[in-house]
């Protein structure tokens, strides 16, 4: 990887892809022009979302998209990673994305399409032919996703080269179906593991119908899991969480099989009979790149079942997103925290990039999300500091052989932050939610200079 250090600066390769990322439900609004998703239902369930906030208007991107594309161009972005709303496509709204892709290309911005960023159509969650409930625990949803992927590919595949099937399937499976802090708010450990498998299956099925000329990846949120001590018990806690956070996806994706220790750890939760012959091979499609979303590491130790509050950074409920791991405790790392109470520790990003470089030699990597929530101020030196630290270790990973081709900052705009509503701000562009006025923060100007020069 051609990286250099000169005159105190870290220089990235000339062709490095500098971008920003968003998600449909978080920014688009225009809820009346699409069908309902599980997040619309979740938002209307009392107590689930901060302040009763919804995505009905969000930051009105469906109306202001041309302004937002001009803003991206002014910031010198070379790529934009956005998600397509499955409910909007079902309502005949694919034309919005068709026009968006054309507008991006007219400004020289490469579109990177994410097919699924958590907004499952409510009709697929409500029920299934089996009568056992619907959603990702049901195999039918994976096939419905493949049909949806084919529809989007037919409309956009002639102009879009970079595709991401799923964004953070760990959150969809375990926060949505085990802990209930995300939509649809179910709390069944067995269903969460079924959901994880069917999300994996959905990736494989969708990858098979996307254009053969495209580069297809998946955006995981792998966890840099660290043991509190070097004791055998803490090292085993780390192994157990690594299986649930990481290898439940990378096992079939990269190696064509679920890890045996995961199956053993969760045997009391499920017998994994929902994995049918041939599924793991189908999931193991060739990847054009692996997307890595990184924010903070995890610190774990052994603990008696039910001991103390769970400090895993994924919301506090009486239900764990870690099936079969009740005897694992999570610990708040020391040091600087973001407004999400997440530890600022860029070394986790380095560790993950080098891990995948070793685990899947030659597989291109993308940092598909990285960023931080801070106060709503226009001058945001903390965010700049966060980004500088993480990009410095990204540069080090590339110098050490990690084949990283691009970086997508989360996020372009302040937006609806899921169960936190509008109370957390990740944007390098400030949004006045009352007027929808966009104002670039100091971090936006800083990032624009980086995107133009490639020099940190």
Tab-separated table of C-alpha atoms in Angstrom:
chain	number	residue	atom	x	y	z
A	1	UNK	CA	0.000	0.000	0.000
A	2	UNK	CA	1.492	3.332	-1.078
A	3	UNK	CA	1.459	5.411	2.096
A	4	UNK	CA	4.042	8.012	2.977
A	5	UNK	CA	5.091	10.288	5.808
A	6	UNK	CA	6.615	13.608	4.826
A	7	UNK	CA	7.300	16.826	6.744
A	8	UNK	CA	5.286	15.655	9.708
A	9	UNK	CA	2.300	14.702	7.542
A	10	UNK	CA	0.752	11.319	6.870
A	11	UNK	CA	-0.121	10.981	3.214
A	12	UNK	CA	-2.726	8.601	1.868
A	13	UNK	CA	-2.633	7.106	-1.636
A	14	UNK	CA	-3.896	9.378	-4.391
A	15	UNK	CA	-6.729	6.985	-5.286
A	16	UNK	CA	-7.869	6.521	-1.679
A	17	UNK	CA	-11.642	6.896	-1.475
A	18	UNK	CA	-12.716	9.644	0.927
A	19	UNK	CA	-16.431	9.566	1.646
A	20	UNK	CA	-19.227	10.000	4.130
A	21	UNK	CA	-22.117	7.742	5.065
A	22	UNK	CA	-25.802	8.070	5.954
A	23	UNK	CA	-28.840	5.776	6.257
A	24	UNK	CA	-32.274	6.171	4.709
A	25	UNK	CA	-34.432	6.043	7.829
A	26	UNK	CA	-32.105	8.413	9.659
A	27	UNK	CA	-32.182	11.219	7.108
A	28	UNK	CA	-34.858	10.877	4.429
A	29	UNK	CA	-38.176	11.589	6.087
A	30	UNK	CA	-41.083	11.619	3.607
A	31	UNK	CA	-42.696	8.757	5.503
A	32	UNK	CA	-45.986	9.238	3.672
A	33	UNK	CA	-44.270	8.284	0.402
A	34	UNK	CA	-43.236	4.832	1.582
A	35	UNK	CA	-44.669	1.933	3.504
A	36	UNK	CA	-44.116	1.490	7.256
A	37	UNK	CA	-40.954	-0.140	8.564
A	38	UNK	CA	-40.232	-1.833	11.868
A	39	UNK	CA	-38.630	1.414	13.004
A	40	UNK	CA	-41.837	3.365	12.384
A	41	UNK	CA	-43.650	0.911	14.634
A	42	UNK	CA	-40.870	0.930	17.227
A	43	UNK	CA	-40.840	4.741	17.361
A	44	UNK	CA	-44.537	4.712	18.175
A	45	UNK	CA	-44.132	2.238	21.028
A	46	UNK	CA	-44.070	4.291	24.251
A	47	UNK	CA	-40.717	4.402	25.967
A	48	UNK	CA	-38.687	2.888	23.136
A	49	UNK	CA	-37.219	6.045	21.562
A	50	UNK	CA	-35.938	9.116	23.374
A	51	UNK	CA	-38.554	11.850	23.479
A	52	UNK	CA	-40.942	9.838	21.330
A	53	UNK	CA	-38.952	10.954	18.279
A	54	UNK	CA	-39.720	9.428	14.881
A	55	UNK	CA	-38.192	9.288	11.432
A	56	UNK	CA	-41.257	10.810	9.773
A	57	UNK	CA	-39.351	13.952	8.757
A	58	UNK	CA	-35.823	13.158	9.946
A	59	UNK	CA	-33.630	15.780	8.230
A	60	UNK	CA	-35.847	15.997	5.140
A	61	UNK	CA	-33.231	14.610	2.763
A	62	UNK	CA	-35.950	13.282	0.460
A	63	UNK	CA	-36.792	16.924	-0.296
A	64	UNK	CA	-33.328	18.482	0.119
A	65	UNK	CA	-31.222	15.827	-1.596
A	66	UNK	CA	-29.937	18.109	-4.342
A	67	UNK	CA	-28.751	20.595	-1.743
A	68	UNK	CA	-27.087	17.762	0.148
A	69	UNK	CA	-25.272	16.515	-2.961
A	70	UNK	CA	-23.991	20.028	-3.655
A	71	UNK	CA	-22.784	20.116	-0.060
A	72	UNK	CA	-20.896	16.839	-0.565
A	73	UNK	CA	-19.280	18.248	-3.683
A	74	UNK	CA	-18.285	21.420	-1.855
A	75	UNK	CA	-16.613	19.257	0.804
A	76	UNK	CA	-14.643	17.421	-1.861
A	77	UNK	CA	-16.097	13.998	-1.116
A	78	UNK	CA	-15.178	11.331	-3.623
A	79	UNK	CA	-17.830	8.848	-2.518
A	80	UNK	CA	-21.166	8.743	-0.733
A	81	UNK	CA	-22.423	5.657	1.045
A	82	UNK	CA	-26.205	5.748	1.415
A	83	UNK	CA	-28.837	3.137	2.074
A	84	UNK	CA	-31.939	2.390	0.040
A	85	UNK	CA	-35.227	2.192	1.925
A	86	UNK	CA	-36.793	-1.201	1.297
A	87	UNK	CA	-40.282	0.121	2.233
A	88	UNK	CA	-39.828	3.018	-0.207
A	89	UNK	CA	-38.931	0.662	-3.035
A	90	UNK	CA	-41.987	-1.482	-2.267
A	91	UNK	CA	-44.074	1.688	-2.561
A	92	UNK	CA	-42.678	2.413	-6.021
A	93	UNK	CA	-40.094	4.945	-4.877
A	94	UNK	CA	-36.991	3.604	-6.627
A	95	UNK	CA	-36.982	6.717	-8.837
A	96	UNK	CA	-35.676	8.779	-5.913
A	97	UNK	CA	-32.487	6.712	-5.807
A	98	UNK	CA	-32.202	6.651	-9.579
A	99	UNK	CA	-32.111	10.445	-9.636
A	100	UNK	CA	-29.773	10.578	-6.628
A	101	UNK	CA	-27.251	8.306	-8.334
A	102	UNK	CA	-27.294	10.441	-11.477
A	103	UNK	CA	-26.799	13.619	-9.449
A	104	UNK	CA	-23.881	12.135	-7.524
A	105	UNK	CA	-22.177	11.006	-10.697
A	106	UNK	CA	-22.649	14.429	-12.279
A	107	UNK	CA	-20.492	15.842	-9.467
A	108	UNK	CA	-17.900	13.082	-9.720
A	109	UNK	CA	-19.034	11.403	-6.479
A	110	UNK	CA	-19.101	7.606	-6.505
A	111	UNK	CA	-22.330	6.127	-5.127
A	112	UNK	CA	-21.918	3.235	-2.698
A	113	UNK	CA	-25.324	1.631	-2.164
A	114	UNK	CA	-26.266	-0.160	1.042
A	115	UNK	CA	-29.311	-2.334	0.504
A	116	UNK	CA	-30.294	-2.763	4.152
A	117	UNK	CA	-29.721	-0.398	7.059
A	118	UNK	CA	-32.269	-1.800	9.531
A	119	UNK	CA	-35.599	-0.544	8.099
A	120	UNK	CA	-37.321	-3.887	7.470
A	121	UNK	CA	-40.807	-3.483	5.974
A	122	UNK	CA	-43.307	-3.939	8.801
A	123	UNK	CA	-45.337	-6.378	6.726
A	124	UNK	CA	-42.411	-8.826	6.779
A	125	UNK	CA	-42.097	-8.560	10.559
A	126	UNK	CA	-45.805	-8.976	11.273
A	127	UNK	CA	-46.153	-12.594	10.197
A	128	UNK	CA	-45.227	-15.422	7.891
A	129	UNK	CA	-46.771	-18.436	6.265
A	130	UNK	CA	-45.465	-20.613	9.099
A	131	UNK	CA	-47.587	-18.675	11.582
A	132	UNK	CA	-44.617	-18.327	13.940
A	133	UNK	CA	-44.100	-14.602	13.541
A	134	UNK	CA	-41.992	-12.948	10.903
A	135	UNK	CA	-38.920	-10.829	10.473
A	136	UNK	CA	-35.331	-11.976	10.302
A	137	UNK	CA	-35.867	-15.114	12.413
A	138	UNK	CA	-37.813	-16.441	9.406
A	139	UNK	CA	-36.086	-17.866	6.349
A	140	UNK	CA	-38.696	-16.274	4.078
A	141	UNK	CA	-37.288	-12.836	4.888
A	142	UNK	CA	-33.928	-13.712	3.354
A	143	UNK	CA	-35.604	-14.660	0.071
A	144	UNK	CA	-37.736	-11.511	0.154
A	145	UNK	CA	-34.528	-9.536	0.590
A	146	UNK	CA	-32.968	-11.185	-2.453
A	147	UNK	CA	-36.002	-10.235	-4.564
A	148	UNK	CA	-35.743	-6.654	-3.316
A	149	UNK	CA	-31.988	-6.619	-4.073
A	150	UNK	CA	-32.703	-7.735	-7.634
A	151	UNK	CA	-35.190	-4.880	-8.080
A	152	UNK	CA	-32.670	-2.292	-6.894
A	153	UNK	CA	-29.887	-3.822	-8.975
A	154	UNK	CA	-32.033	-3.677	-12.103
A	155	UNK	CA	-32.659	0.041	-11.544
A	156	UNK	CA	-29.186	1.155	-10.447
A	157	UNK	CA	-26.773	-1.579	-11.475
A	158	UNK	CA	-25.695	0.105	-14.704
A	159	UNK	CA	-24.169	3.008	-12.751
A	160	UNK	CA	-23.329	1.707	-9.260
A	161	UNK	CA	-20.130	-0.266	-8.804
A	162	UNK	CA	-19.920	-0.489	-5.007
A	163	UNK	CA	-22.677	-2.393	-3.188
A	164	UNK	CA	-23.087	-3.241	0.477
A	165	UNK	CA	-25.711	-5.880	1.187
A	166	UNK	CA	-26.218	-5.356	4.920
A	167	UNK	CA	-25.159	-2.789	7.461
A	168	UNK	CA	-24.215	-4.130	10.890
A	169	UNK	CA	-26.238	-7.342	10.881
A	170	UNK	CA	-25.135	-7.864	14.499
A	171	UNK	CA	-27.342	-4.940	15.537
A	172	UNK	CA	-30.276	-6.177	13.463
A	173	UNK	CA	-30.084	-9.643	14.999
A	174	UNK	CA	-29.055	-9.117	18.591
A	175	UNK	CA	-30.288	-5.617	19.459
A	176	UNK	CA	-33.497	-6.188	17.521
A	177	UNK	CA	-34.376	-9.716	18.625
A	178	UNK	CA	-32.444	-10.413	21.866
A	179	UNK	CA	-32.113	-7.229	23.940
A	180	UNK	CA	-35.000	-5.364	22.283
A	181	UNK	CA	-33.298	-1.954	22.315
A	182	UNK	CA	-33.680	-1.730	18.534
A	183	UNK	CA	-36.639	-2.461	16.318
A	184	UNK	CA	-38.602	-4.680	16.317
A	185	UNK	CA	-37.962	-4.827	20.063
A	186	UNK	CA	-38.218	-8.572	20.549
A	187	UNK	CA	-36.399	-10.352	23.380
A	188	UNK	CA	-35.832	-13.954	22.330
A	189	UNK	CA	-32.234	-15.244	22.462
A	190	UNK	CA	-33.123	-18.139	20.152
A	191	UNK	CA	-34.755	-15.823	17.624
A	192	UNK	CA	-31.669	-13.582	17.634
A	193	UNK	CA	-29.476	-16.474	16.512
A	194	UNK	CA	-32.028	-17.467	13.879
A	195	UNK	CA	-32.014	-13.847	12.725
A	196	UNK	CA	-28.217	-13.791	12.508
A	197	UNK	CA	-28.234	-16.826	10.247
A	198	UNK	CA	-30.982	-15.528	7.998
A	199	UNK	CA	-29.190	-12.191	7.677
A	200	UNK	CA	-26.103	-14.111	6.594
A	201	UNK	CA	-28.248	-16.058	4.162
A	202	UNK	CA	-29.768	-12.839	2.849
A	203	UNK	CA	-26.292	-11.536	2.109
A	204	UNK	CA	-25.426	-14.638	0.122
A	205	UNK	CA	-28.677	-14.615	-1.821
A	206	UNK	CA	-28.396	-10.902	-2.610
A	207	UNK	CA	-24.745	-11.135	-3.645
A	208	UNK	CA	-25.778	-13.729	-6.218
A	209	UNK	CA	-28.254	-11.365	-7.935
A	210	UNK	CA	-26.194	-8.160	-7.907
A	211	UNK	CA	-24.383	-7.229	-11.126
A	212	UNK	CA	-21.449	-9.516	-11.903
A	213	UNK	CA	-19.378	-6.438	-12.760
A	214	UNK	CA	-20.021	-4.851	-9.361
A	215	UNK	CA	-17.944	-5.051	-6.209
A	216	UNK	CA	-20.184	-6.417	-3.481
A	217	UNK	CA	-19.361	-6.226	0.210
A	218	UNK	CA	-20.964	-6.236	3.613
A	219	UNK	CA	-20.521	-3.684	6.413
A	220	UNK	CA	-19.928	-5.433	9.723
A	221	UNK	CA	-19.462	-3.769	13.092
A	222	UNK	CA	-16.794	-6.130	14.387
A	223	UNK	CA	-15.837	-5.748	18.015
A	224	UNK	CA	-12.267	-5.360	19.199
A	225	UNK	CA	-12.829	-7.530	22.274
A	226	UNK	CA	-10.260	-7.353	25.052
A	227	UNK	CA	-10.007	-9.351	28.270
A	228	UNK	CA	-9.929	-7.401	31.508
A	229	UNK	CA	-7.015	-9.574	32.709
A	230	UNK	CA	-4.926	-12.383	31.301
A	231	UNK	CA	-6.650	-14.959	33.499
A	232	UNK	CA	-7.957	-18.084	31.805
A	233	UNK	CA	-11.503	-17.158	32.783
A	234	UNK	CA	-11.265	-13.666	31.246
A	235	UNK	CA	-9.621	-15.010	28.102
A	236	UNK	CA	-12.504	-17.460	27.742
A	237	UNK	CA	-14.984	-14.595	28.204
A	238	UNK	CA	-13.209	-12.804	25.373
A	239	UNK	CA	-13.426	-15.906	23.168
A	240	UNK	CA	-17.134	-16.275	23.874
A	241	UNK	CA	-17.958	-12.650	23.012
A	242	UNK	CA	-15.690	-12.724	19.966
A	243	UNK	CA	-17.768	-15.627	18.657
A	244	UNK	CA	-21.056	-13.746	19.169
A	245	UNK	CA	-19.842	-10.342	18.014
A	246	UNK	CA	-17.597	-11.333	15.130
A	247	UNK	CA	-17.273	-14.953	14.115
A	248	UNK	CA	-21.022	-15.596	13.873
A	249	UNK	CA	-20.694	-13.539	10.674
A	250	UNK	CA	-17.082	-13.928	9.560
A	251	UNK	CA	-17.227	-17.707	9.997
A	252	UNK	CA	-19.648	-18.356	7.137
A	253	UNK	CA	-18.748	-15.196	5.197
A	254	UNK	CA	-14.996	-15.763	5.069
A	255	UNK	CA	-14.627	-19.484	5.756
A	256	UNK	CA	-17.914	-21.119	4.795
A	257	UNK	CA	-18.815	-22.460	8.249
A	258	UNK	CA	-20.008	-21.368	11.671
A	259	UNK	CA	-17.345	-21.800	14.362
A	260	UNK	CA	-17.751	-24.903	16.511
A	261	UNK	CA	-17.253	-23.037	19.773
A	262	UNK	CA	-20.162	-20.703	18.927
A	263	UNK	CA	-22.431	-23.699	18.357
A	264	UNK	CA	-21.290	-25.251	21.641
A	265	UNK	CA	-21.634	-22.006	23.630
A	266	UNK	CA	-25.226	-21.501	22.441
A	267	UNK	CA	-26.369	-25.154	22.477
A	268	UNK	CA	-28.639	-24.452	25.442
A	269	UNK	CA	-30.288	-21.613	23.473
A	270	UNK	CA	-30.818	-23.330	20.112
A	271	UNK	CA	-29.858	-26.467	18.239
A	272	UNK	CA	-29.080	-24.478	15.055
A	273	UNK	CA	-31.408	-26.742	13.049
A	274	UNK	CA	-32.434	-23.683	11.019
A	275	UNK	CA	-29.085	-23.934	9.187
A	276	UNK	CA	-29.904	-26.118	6.188
A	277	UNK	CA	-27.443	-28.103	4.091
A	278	UNK	CA	-25.766	-25.781	1.608
A	279	UNK	CA	-26.550	-22.567	3.517
A	280	UNK	CA	-23.003	-21.912	4.664
A	281	UNK	CA	-21.620	-22.437	1.166
A	282	UNK	CA	-24.250	-20.064	-0.223
A	283	UNK	CA	-23.284	-17.409	2.332
A	284	UNK	CA	-19.624	-17.858	1.392
A	285	UNK	CA	-19.873	-15.751	-1.772
A	286	UNK	CA	-16.751	-14.033	-3.127
A	287	UNK	CA	-16.476	-10.571	-1.568
A	288	UNK	CA	-15.378	-7.476	-3.459
A	289	UNK	CA	-14.497	-5.855	-0.140
A	290	UNK	CA	-15.179	-6.169	3.566
A	291	UNK	CA	-16.634	-3.118	5.272
A	292	UNK	CA	-15.528	-2.371	8.833
A	293	UNK	CA	-17.606	-0.063	11.035
A	294	UNK	CA	-15.656	0.936	14.131
A	295	UNK	CA	-16.368	3.230	17.059
A	296	UNK	CA	-15.030	1.745	20.319
A	297	UNK	CA	-13.616	-1.500	21.751
A	298	UNK	CA	-15.159	-3.865	24.313
A	299	UNK	CA	-13.565	-4.996	27.592
A	300	UNK	CA	-14.880	-8.215	29.126
A	301	UNK	CA	-14.288	-10.544	32.041
A	302	UNK	CA	-15.802	-13.614	33.589
A	303	UNK	CA	-18.608	-12.935	36.044
A	304	UNK	CA	-21.370	-14.797	37.844
A	305	UNK	CA	-24.625	-14.916	35.901
A	306	UNK	CA	-26.591	-11.707	36.287
A	307	UNK	CA	-23.794	-9.836	38.061
A	308	UNK	CA	-24.162	-6.046	37.879
A	309	UNK	CA	-25.283	-3.768	35.020
A	310	UNK	CA	-24.056	-4.603	31.525
A	311	UNK	CA	-21.669	-1.882	30.313
A	312	UNK	CA	-21.448	-3.029	26.701
A	313	UNK	CA	-22.438	0.317	25.160
A	314	UNK	CA	-25.614	-1.066	23.576
A	315	UNK	CA	-28.328	0.300	25.865
A	316	UNK	CA	-29.571	-0.908	29.212
A	317	UNK	CA	-32.456	-3.353	29.355
A	318	UNK	CA	-33.235	-6.431	31.373
A	319	UNK	CA	-32.410	-8.536	28.317
A	320	UNK	CA	-28.927	-9.275	27.010
A	321	UNK	CA	-27.864	-9.107	23.357
A	322	UNK	CA	-25.351	-11.878	24.100
A	323	UNK	CA	-27.178	-15.246	24.035
A	324	UNK	CA	-25.365	-17.947	25.952
A	325	UNK	CA	-22.985	-15.440	27.567
A	326	UNK	CA	-24.709	-14.561	30.831
A	327	UNK	CA	-21.486	-15.288	32.722
A	328	UNK	CA	-19.596	-12.511	30.925
A	329	UNK	CA	-19.275	-8.999	32.354
A	330	UNK	CA	-18.555	-5.860	30.317
A	331	UNK	CA	-16.442	-3.004	31.651
A	332	UNK	CA	-16.249	0.676	30.786
A	333	UNK	CA	-12.722	1.370	29.518
A	334	UNK	CA	-10.958	4.309	31.192
A	335	UNK	CA	-10.231	7.606	29.488
A	336	UNK	CA	-12.018	10.005	27.141
A	337	UNK	CA	-15.646	9.300	26.242
A	338	UNK	CA	-17.869	10.559	23.444
A	339	UNK	CA	-21.447	11.724	24.031
A	340	UNK	CA	-22.495	8.093	23.557
A	341	UNK	CA	-20.326	7.207	26.570
A	342	UNK	CA	-18.137	5.214	24.215
A	343	UNK	CA	-14.427	5.048	24.916
A	344	UNK	CA	-12.132	6.831	22.453
A	345	UNK	CA	-9.592	4.135	21.612
A	346	UNK	CA	-8.380	4.066	17.994
A	347	UNK	CA	-6.107	1.075	18.635
A	348	UNK	CA	-9.170	-1.156	18.235
A	349	UNK	CA	-9.494	-0.051	14.612
A	350	UNK	CA	-5.870	-0.970	13.950
A	351	UNK	CA	-6.334	-4.355	15.580
A	352	UNK	CA	-9.407	-5.182	13.504
A	353	UNK	CA	-7.877	-4.110	10.204
A	354	UNK	CA	-4.788	-6.204	10.854
A	355	UNK	CA	-6.913	-9.148	11.994
A	356	UNK	CA	-8.859	-9.219	8.734
A	357	UNK	CA	-5.667	-8.700	6.745
A	358	UNK	CA	-4.319	-11.888	8.306
A	359	UNK	CA	-7.606	-13.785	8.219
A	360	UNK	CA	-8.508	-13.030	4.602
A	361	UNK	CA	-5.295	-12.199	2.736
A	362	UNK	CA	-5.875	-10.083	-0.336
A	363	UNK	CA	-9.456	-9.131	0.533
A	364	UNK	CA	-9.836	-5.355	0.090
A	365	UNK	CA	-11.057	-3.502	3.168
A	366	UNK	CA	-13.116	-0.347	3.564
A	367	UNK	CA	-13.753	1.585	6.757
A	368	UNK	CA	-17.451	1.978	6.064
A	369	UNK	CA	-18.254	3.896	9.268
A	370	UNK	CA	-16.200	5.773	11.837
A	371	UNK	CA	-17.054	8.905	13.765
A	372	UNK	CA	-18.275	10.282	17.068
A	373	UNK	CA	-21.193	12.066	18.707
A	374	UNK	CA	-20.421	15.298	20.522
A	375	UNK	CA	-22.215	18.489	21.553
A	376	UNK	CA	-24.185	20.355	18.872
A	377	UNK	CA	-21.652	23.209	18.658
A	378	UNK	CA	-20.449	24.326	15.237
A	379	UNK	CA	-16.860	24.352	16.480
A	380	UNK	CA	-16.119	20.717	17.337
A	381	UNK	CA	-12.434	20.183	18.128
A	382	UNK	CA	-13.234	16.943	19.995
A	383	UNK	CA	-14.616	15.384	16.818
A	384	UNK	CA	-11.587	16.531	14.829
A	385	UNK	CA	-9.346	15.001	17.477
A	386	UNK	CA	-11.280	11.736	17.343
A	387	UNK	CA	-10.999	11.563	13.563
A	388	UNK	CA	-7.302	12.477	13.548
A	389	UNK	CA	-6.465	9.709	15.995
A	390	UNK	CA	-8.405	7.077	14.095
A	391	UNK	CA	-7.081	8.094	10.698
A	392	UNK	CA	-3.524	8.007	12.040
A	393	UNK	CA	-3.912	4.363	13.075
A	394	UNK	CA	-5.669	3.643	9.777
A	395	UNK	CA	-2.603	5.008	7.994
A	396	UNK	CA	-0.376	2.831	10.210
A	397	UNK	CA	-2.443	-0.249	9.387
A	398	UNK	CA	-2.099	0.491	5.676
A	399	UNK	CA	1.653	0.945	6.047
A	400	UNK	CA	1.722	-2.439	7.790
A	401	UNK	CA	-0.025	-4.110	4.888
A	402	UNK	CA	-3.768	-3.681	5.458
A	403	UNK	CA	-5.374	-3.286	1.990
A	404	UNK	CA	-7.732	-0.444	2.957
A	405	UNK	CA	-9.142	1.346	-0.081
A	406	UNK	CA	-11.477	3.916	1.450
A	407	UNK	CA	-12.884	5.640	4.502
A	408	UNK	CA	-16.516	6.692	5.031
A	409	UNK	CA	-17.006	9.108	7.886
A	410	UNK	CA	-20.134	8.706	10.002
A	411	UNK	CA	-21.943	10.877	9.459
A	412	UNK	CA	-22.415	13.565	6.861
A	413	UNK	CA	-25.409	15.066	8.663
A	414	UNK	CA	-26.861	15.182	12.136
A	415	UNK	CA	-29.763	12.751	12.052
A	416	UNK	CA	-32.192	10.420	13.804
A	417	UNK	CA	-29.940	8.281	16.004
A	418	UNK	CA	-32.231	5.269	16.472
A	419	UNK	CA	-33.363	4.749	20.076
A	420	UNK	CA	-31.594	7.994	21.032
A	421	UNK	CA	-33.869	9.968	18.722
A	422	UNK	CA	-32.400	13.364	17.909
A	423	UNK	CA	-30.454	13.659	21.164
A	424	UNK	CA	-27.073	12.546	19.736
A	425	UNK	CA	-25.262	14.313	16.933
A	426	UNK	CA	-22.710	12.521	14.745
A	427	UNK	CA	-22.753	14.914	11.785
A	428	UNK	CA	-19.868	16.942	10.464
A	429	UNK	CA	-22.707	19.108	9.158
A	430	UNK	CA	-24.993	20.622	11.789
A	431	UNK	CA	-28.714	20.416	11.118
A	432	UNK	CA	-31.176	22.808	12.736
A	433	UNK	CA	-34.078	20.412	13.194
A	434	UNK	CA	-36.613	23.254	13.316
A	435	UNK	CA	-35.603	24.762	9.972
A	436	UNK	CA	-33.568	21.926	8.369
A	437	UNK	CA	-30.773	24.437	7.704
A	438	UNK	CA	-27.406	22.789	7.105
A	439	UNK	CA	-24.211	24.374	8.460
A	440	UNK	CA	-20.812	22.691	8.081
A	441	UNK	CA	-18.983	22.332	11.369
A	442	UNK	CA	-15.255	22.880	11.842
A	443	UNK	CA	-14.831	19.140	11.358
A	444	UNK	CA	-16.454	19.384	7.914
A	445	UNK	CA	-13.913	21.979	6.784
A	446	UNK	CA	-11.122	19.875	8.303
A	447	UNK	CA	-12.356	16.764	6.490
A	448	UNK	CA	-12.720	18.677	3.222
A	449	UNK	CA	-9.032	19.640	3.351
A	450	UNK	CA	-8.096	16.023	4.039
A	451	UNK	CA	-10.241	14.739	1.161
A	452	UNK	CA	-8.678	17.222	-1.238
A	453	UNK	CA	-5.031	16.786	-0.202
A	454	UNK	CA	-4.877	13.253	1.205
A	455	UNK	CA	-2.585	14.649	3.904
A	456	UNK	CA	-3.252	14.216	7.609
